[in-house]
Short mmCIF file of C-alpha atoms in Angstrom, two decimals:
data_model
loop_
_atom_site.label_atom_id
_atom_site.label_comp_id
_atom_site.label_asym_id
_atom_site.label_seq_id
_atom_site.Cartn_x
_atom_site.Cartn_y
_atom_site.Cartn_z
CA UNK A 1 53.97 -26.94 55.75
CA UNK A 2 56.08 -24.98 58.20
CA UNK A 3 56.27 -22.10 56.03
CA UNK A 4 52.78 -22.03 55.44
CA UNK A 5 51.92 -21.90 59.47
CA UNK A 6 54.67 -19.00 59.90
CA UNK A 7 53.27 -17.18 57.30
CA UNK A 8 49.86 -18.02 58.84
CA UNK A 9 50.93 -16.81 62.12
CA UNK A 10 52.73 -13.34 60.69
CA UNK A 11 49.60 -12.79 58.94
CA UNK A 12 47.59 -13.15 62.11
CA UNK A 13 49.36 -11.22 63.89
CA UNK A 14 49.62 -8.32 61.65
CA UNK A 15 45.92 -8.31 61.16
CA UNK A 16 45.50 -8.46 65.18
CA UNK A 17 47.45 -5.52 65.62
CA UNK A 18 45.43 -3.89 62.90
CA UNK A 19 42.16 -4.71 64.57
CA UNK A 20 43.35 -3.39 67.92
CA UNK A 21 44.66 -0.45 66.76
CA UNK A 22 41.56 0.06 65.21
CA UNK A 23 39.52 -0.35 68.40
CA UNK A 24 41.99 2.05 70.19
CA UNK A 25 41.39 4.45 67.47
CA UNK A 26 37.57 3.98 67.52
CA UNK A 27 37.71 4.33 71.37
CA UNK A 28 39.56 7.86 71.56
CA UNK A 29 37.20 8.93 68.97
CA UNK A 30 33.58 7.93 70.71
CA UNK A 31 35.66 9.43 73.80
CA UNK A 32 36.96 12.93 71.96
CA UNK A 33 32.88 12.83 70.84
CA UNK A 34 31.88 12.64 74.38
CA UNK A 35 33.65 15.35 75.98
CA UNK A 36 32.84 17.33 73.09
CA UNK A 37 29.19 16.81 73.68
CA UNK A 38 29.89 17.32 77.29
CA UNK A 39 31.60 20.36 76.67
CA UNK A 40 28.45 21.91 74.31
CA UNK A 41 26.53 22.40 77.83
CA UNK A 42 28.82 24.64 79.52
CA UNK A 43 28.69 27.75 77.47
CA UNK A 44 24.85 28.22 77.03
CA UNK A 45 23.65 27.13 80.25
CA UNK A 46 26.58 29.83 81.19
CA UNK A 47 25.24 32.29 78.65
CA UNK A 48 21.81 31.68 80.10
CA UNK A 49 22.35 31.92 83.91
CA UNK A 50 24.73 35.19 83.95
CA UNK A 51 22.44 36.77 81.88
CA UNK A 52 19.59 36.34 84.47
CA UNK A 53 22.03 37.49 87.09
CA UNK A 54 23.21 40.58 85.09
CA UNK A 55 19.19 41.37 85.11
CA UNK A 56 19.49 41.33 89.11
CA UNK A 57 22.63 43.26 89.42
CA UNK A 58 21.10 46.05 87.17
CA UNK A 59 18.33 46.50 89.83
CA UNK A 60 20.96 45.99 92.47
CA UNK A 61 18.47 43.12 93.60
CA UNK A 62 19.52 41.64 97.29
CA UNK A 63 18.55 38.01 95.75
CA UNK A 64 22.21 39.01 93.47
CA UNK A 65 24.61 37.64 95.83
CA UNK A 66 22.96 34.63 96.71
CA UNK A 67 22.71 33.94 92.41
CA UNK A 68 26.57 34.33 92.58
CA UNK A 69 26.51 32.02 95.28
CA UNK A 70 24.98 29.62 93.28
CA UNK A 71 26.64 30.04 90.18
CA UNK A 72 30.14 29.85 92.25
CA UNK A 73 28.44 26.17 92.86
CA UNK A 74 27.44 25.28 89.70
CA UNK A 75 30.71 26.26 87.90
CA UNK A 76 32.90 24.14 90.98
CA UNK A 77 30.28 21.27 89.54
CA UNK A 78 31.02 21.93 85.93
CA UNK A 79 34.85 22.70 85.99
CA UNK A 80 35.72 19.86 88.87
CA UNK A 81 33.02 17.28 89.36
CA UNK A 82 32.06 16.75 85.56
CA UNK A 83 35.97 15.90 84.67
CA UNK A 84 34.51 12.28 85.94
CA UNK A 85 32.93 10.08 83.39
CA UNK A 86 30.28 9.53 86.45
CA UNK A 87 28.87 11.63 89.16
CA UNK A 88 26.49 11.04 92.08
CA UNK A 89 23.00 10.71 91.46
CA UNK A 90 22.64 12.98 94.84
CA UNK A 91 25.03 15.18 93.49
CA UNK A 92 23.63 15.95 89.88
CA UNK A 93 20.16 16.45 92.12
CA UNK A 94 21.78 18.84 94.07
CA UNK A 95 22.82 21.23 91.20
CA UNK A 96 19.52 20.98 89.48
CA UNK A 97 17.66 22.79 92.38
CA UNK A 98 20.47 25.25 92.24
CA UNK A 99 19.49 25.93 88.81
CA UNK A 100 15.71 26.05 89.74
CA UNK A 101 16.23 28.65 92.53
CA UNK A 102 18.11 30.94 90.11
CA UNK A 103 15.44 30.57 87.63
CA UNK A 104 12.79 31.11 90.50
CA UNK A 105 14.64 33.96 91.41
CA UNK A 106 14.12 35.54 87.93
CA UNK A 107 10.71 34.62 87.45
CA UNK A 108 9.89 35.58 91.09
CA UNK A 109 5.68 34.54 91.48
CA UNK A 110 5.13 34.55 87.61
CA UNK A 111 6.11 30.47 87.26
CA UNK A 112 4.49 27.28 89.11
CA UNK A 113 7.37 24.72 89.99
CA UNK A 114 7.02 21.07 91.80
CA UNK A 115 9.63 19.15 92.20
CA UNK A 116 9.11 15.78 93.46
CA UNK A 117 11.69 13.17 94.58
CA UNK A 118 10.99 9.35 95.26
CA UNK A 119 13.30 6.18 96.81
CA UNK A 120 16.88 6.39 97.36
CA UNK A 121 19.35 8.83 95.73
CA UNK A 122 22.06 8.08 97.15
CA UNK A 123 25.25 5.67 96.36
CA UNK A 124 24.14 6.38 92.85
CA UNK A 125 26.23 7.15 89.79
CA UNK A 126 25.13 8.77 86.50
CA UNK A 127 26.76 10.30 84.00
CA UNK A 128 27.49 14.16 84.23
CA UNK A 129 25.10 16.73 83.20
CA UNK A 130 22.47 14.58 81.53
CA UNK A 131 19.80 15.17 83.42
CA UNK A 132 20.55 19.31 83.64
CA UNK A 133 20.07 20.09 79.75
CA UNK A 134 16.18 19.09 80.23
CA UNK A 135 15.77 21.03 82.93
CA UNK A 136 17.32 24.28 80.73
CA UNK A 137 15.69 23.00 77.91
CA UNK A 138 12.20 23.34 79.48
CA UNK A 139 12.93 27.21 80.87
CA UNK A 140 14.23 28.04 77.62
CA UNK A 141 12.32 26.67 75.60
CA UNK A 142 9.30 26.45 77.34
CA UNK A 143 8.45 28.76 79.81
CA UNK A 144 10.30 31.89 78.82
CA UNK A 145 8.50 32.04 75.77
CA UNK A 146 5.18 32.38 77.50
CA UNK A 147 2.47 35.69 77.95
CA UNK A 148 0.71 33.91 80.74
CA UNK A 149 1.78 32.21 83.67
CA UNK A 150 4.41 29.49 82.77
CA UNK A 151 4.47 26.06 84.84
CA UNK A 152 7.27 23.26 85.14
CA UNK A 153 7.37 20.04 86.85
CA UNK A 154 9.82 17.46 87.82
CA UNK A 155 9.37 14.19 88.82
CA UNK A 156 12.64 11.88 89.87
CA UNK A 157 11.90 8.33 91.36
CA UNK A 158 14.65 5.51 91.75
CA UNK A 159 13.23 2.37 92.23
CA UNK A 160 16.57 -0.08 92.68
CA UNK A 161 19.26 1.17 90.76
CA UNK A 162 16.91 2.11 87.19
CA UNK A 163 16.06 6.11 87.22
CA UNK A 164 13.33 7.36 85.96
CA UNK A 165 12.97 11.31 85.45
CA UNK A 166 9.67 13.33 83.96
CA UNK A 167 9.95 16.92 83.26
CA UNK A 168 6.95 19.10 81.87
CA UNK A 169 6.69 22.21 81.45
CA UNK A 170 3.57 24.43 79.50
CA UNK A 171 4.59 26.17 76.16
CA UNK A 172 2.87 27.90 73.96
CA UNK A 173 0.84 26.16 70.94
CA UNK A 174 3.21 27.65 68.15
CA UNK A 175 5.87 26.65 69.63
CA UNK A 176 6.74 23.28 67.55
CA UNK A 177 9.01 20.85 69.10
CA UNK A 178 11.58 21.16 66.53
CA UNK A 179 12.30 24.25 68.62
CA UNK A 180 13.04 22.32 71.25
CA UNK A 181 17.54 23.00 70.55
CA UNK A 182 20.46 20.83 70.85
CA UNK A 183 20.14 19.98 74.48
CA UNK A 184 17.62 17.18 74.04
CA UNK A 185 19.78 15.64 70.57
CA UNK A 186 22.57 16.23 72.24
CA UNK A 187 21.64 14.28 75.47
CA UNK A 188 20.30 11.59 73.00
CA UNK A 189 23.71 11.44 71.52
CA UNK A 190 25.39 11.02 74.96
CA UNK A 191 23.37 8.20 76.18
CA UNK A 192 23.37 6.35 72.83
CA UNK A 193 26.98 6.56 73.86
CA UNK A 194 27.40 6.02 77.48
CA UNK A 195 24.36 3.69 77.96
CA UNK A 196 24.05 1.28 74.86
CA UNK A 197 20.49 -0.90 75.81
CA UNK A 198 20.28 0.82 79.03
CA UNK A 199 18.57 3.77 78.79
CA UNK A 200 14.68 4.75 77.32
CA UNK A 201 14.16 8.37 76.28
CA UNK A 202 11.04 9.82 75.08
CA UNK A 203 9.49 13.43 73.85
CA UNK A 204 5.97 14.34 73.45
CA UNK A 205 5.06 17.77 72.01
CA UNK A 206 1.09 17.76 73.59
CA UNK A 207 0.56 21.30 72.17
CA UNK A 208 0.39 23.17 75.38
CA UNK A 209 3.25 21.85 77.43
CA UNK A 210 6.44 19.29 76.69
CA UNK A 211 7.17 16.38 78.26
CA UNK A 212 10.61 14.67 78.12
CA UNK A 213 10.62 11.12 79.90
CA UNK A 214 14.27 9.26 80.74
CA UNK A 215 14.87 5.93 82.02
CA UNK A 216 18.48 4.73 82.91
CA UNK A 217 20.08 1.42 84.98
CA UNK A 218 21.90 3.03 86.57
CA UNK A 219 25.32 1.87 89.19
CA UNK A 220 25.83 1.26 92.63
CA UNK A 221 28.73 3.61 93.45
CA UNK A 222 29.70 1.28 97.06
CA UNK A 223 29.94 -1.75 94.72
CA UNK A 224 31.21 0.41 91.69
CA UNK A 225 34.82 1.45 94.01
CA UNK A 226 34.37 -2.58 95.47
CA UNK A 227 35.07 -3.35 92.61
CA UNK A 228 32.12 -5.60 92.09
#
């Protein structure tokens, strides 16, 4: 009987090592997927936004320092802030209307853009660069593809701690919303990931403009470094 209950006690052990080193290796993996998600943003929003301000610097355009200026902001954001496995709401905010005035800067009085913001940003925390990729997805997709006038809207409202964030923008009728890249599927991937039951994401293709619709609970940031 004693032998049997070491040998029941070796066995559990070994197979309780095995399952946590199984978790540990299933953990660095969904991380190693994250940052590699994380990482597909950088280079085309990059590719994207220095090409607009190589456009400028051609036509030695006054509005070309201020796009540096801009971009100098974004890439502190991108190369600093987004090492952080959260942000602040405020923060990812901020660097969204950066990207809007550069795009308004290349589109000049050819696009229509609202942006509307409701209840309290701040002492919010969301993860990095999920909410940007819309926002690129709906000039590049969207707009840029256009003959006539082009339009985009953003909505962000925060009612407690849930977010909820609309973007439209008009398109053109051929344009399917397979077309639509790997910004929205990879965004989809990412919260799947970071947000498991707490997060709602829709896409409706409505033939003449997209609409991409996000909900996510998201976390106090006073009570996050409380440690509550």
């Amino acid at each position: 009987t004693t032998a049997g209950v070491v040998c029941f006690i070796f066995l559990f052990k070994h197979w309780f090592m095995k399952q946590q080193q199984w978790l540990q290796a299933e953990k660095e993996k969904v991380t190693a997927e994250l940052q590699l998600l994380k990482a597909q943003v950088h280079p085309h929003f990059l590719f994207n936004t220095l090409n607009n301000i190589y456009s400028f610097s051609l036509g030695q355009s006054p509005k070309t320092p201020g796009m540096i200026l801009k971009l100098s902001s974004l890439l502190s954001y991108m190369l600093y802030d987004c090492k952080a496995d959260e942000v602040l709401l405020e923060k990812e905010i901020e660097v969204m209307k950066d990207y809007i005035e550069l795009e308004e800067a290349r589109y000049g009085d050819n696009i229509d853009i609202s942006l509307n913001i409701e209840g309290d940003i701040k002492d919010k925390c969301i993860a990095p660069l999920l909410l940007l990729p819309f926002l690129e997805n709906a000039f590049k997709h969207g707009t840029s593809d256009q003959l006539e006038k082009p339009w985009l809207s953003m909505d962000i409202a925060v009612k407690q701690y849930t977010l909820h964030c609309k973007i439209a923008n008009s398109k053109n009728n051929h344009v399917p919303l397979s077309a639509s890249g790997i910004g929205i599927e990879n965004v989809r991937k990412r919260l799947q990931f970071i947000y498991p039951g707490r997060h709602e994401l829709k896409t409706s293709d409505e033939g003449d403009f997209f609409v991409v619709s996000l909900r996510v609970e998201l976390i106090n940031y006073g009570m996050k470094y409380r440690g509550s």
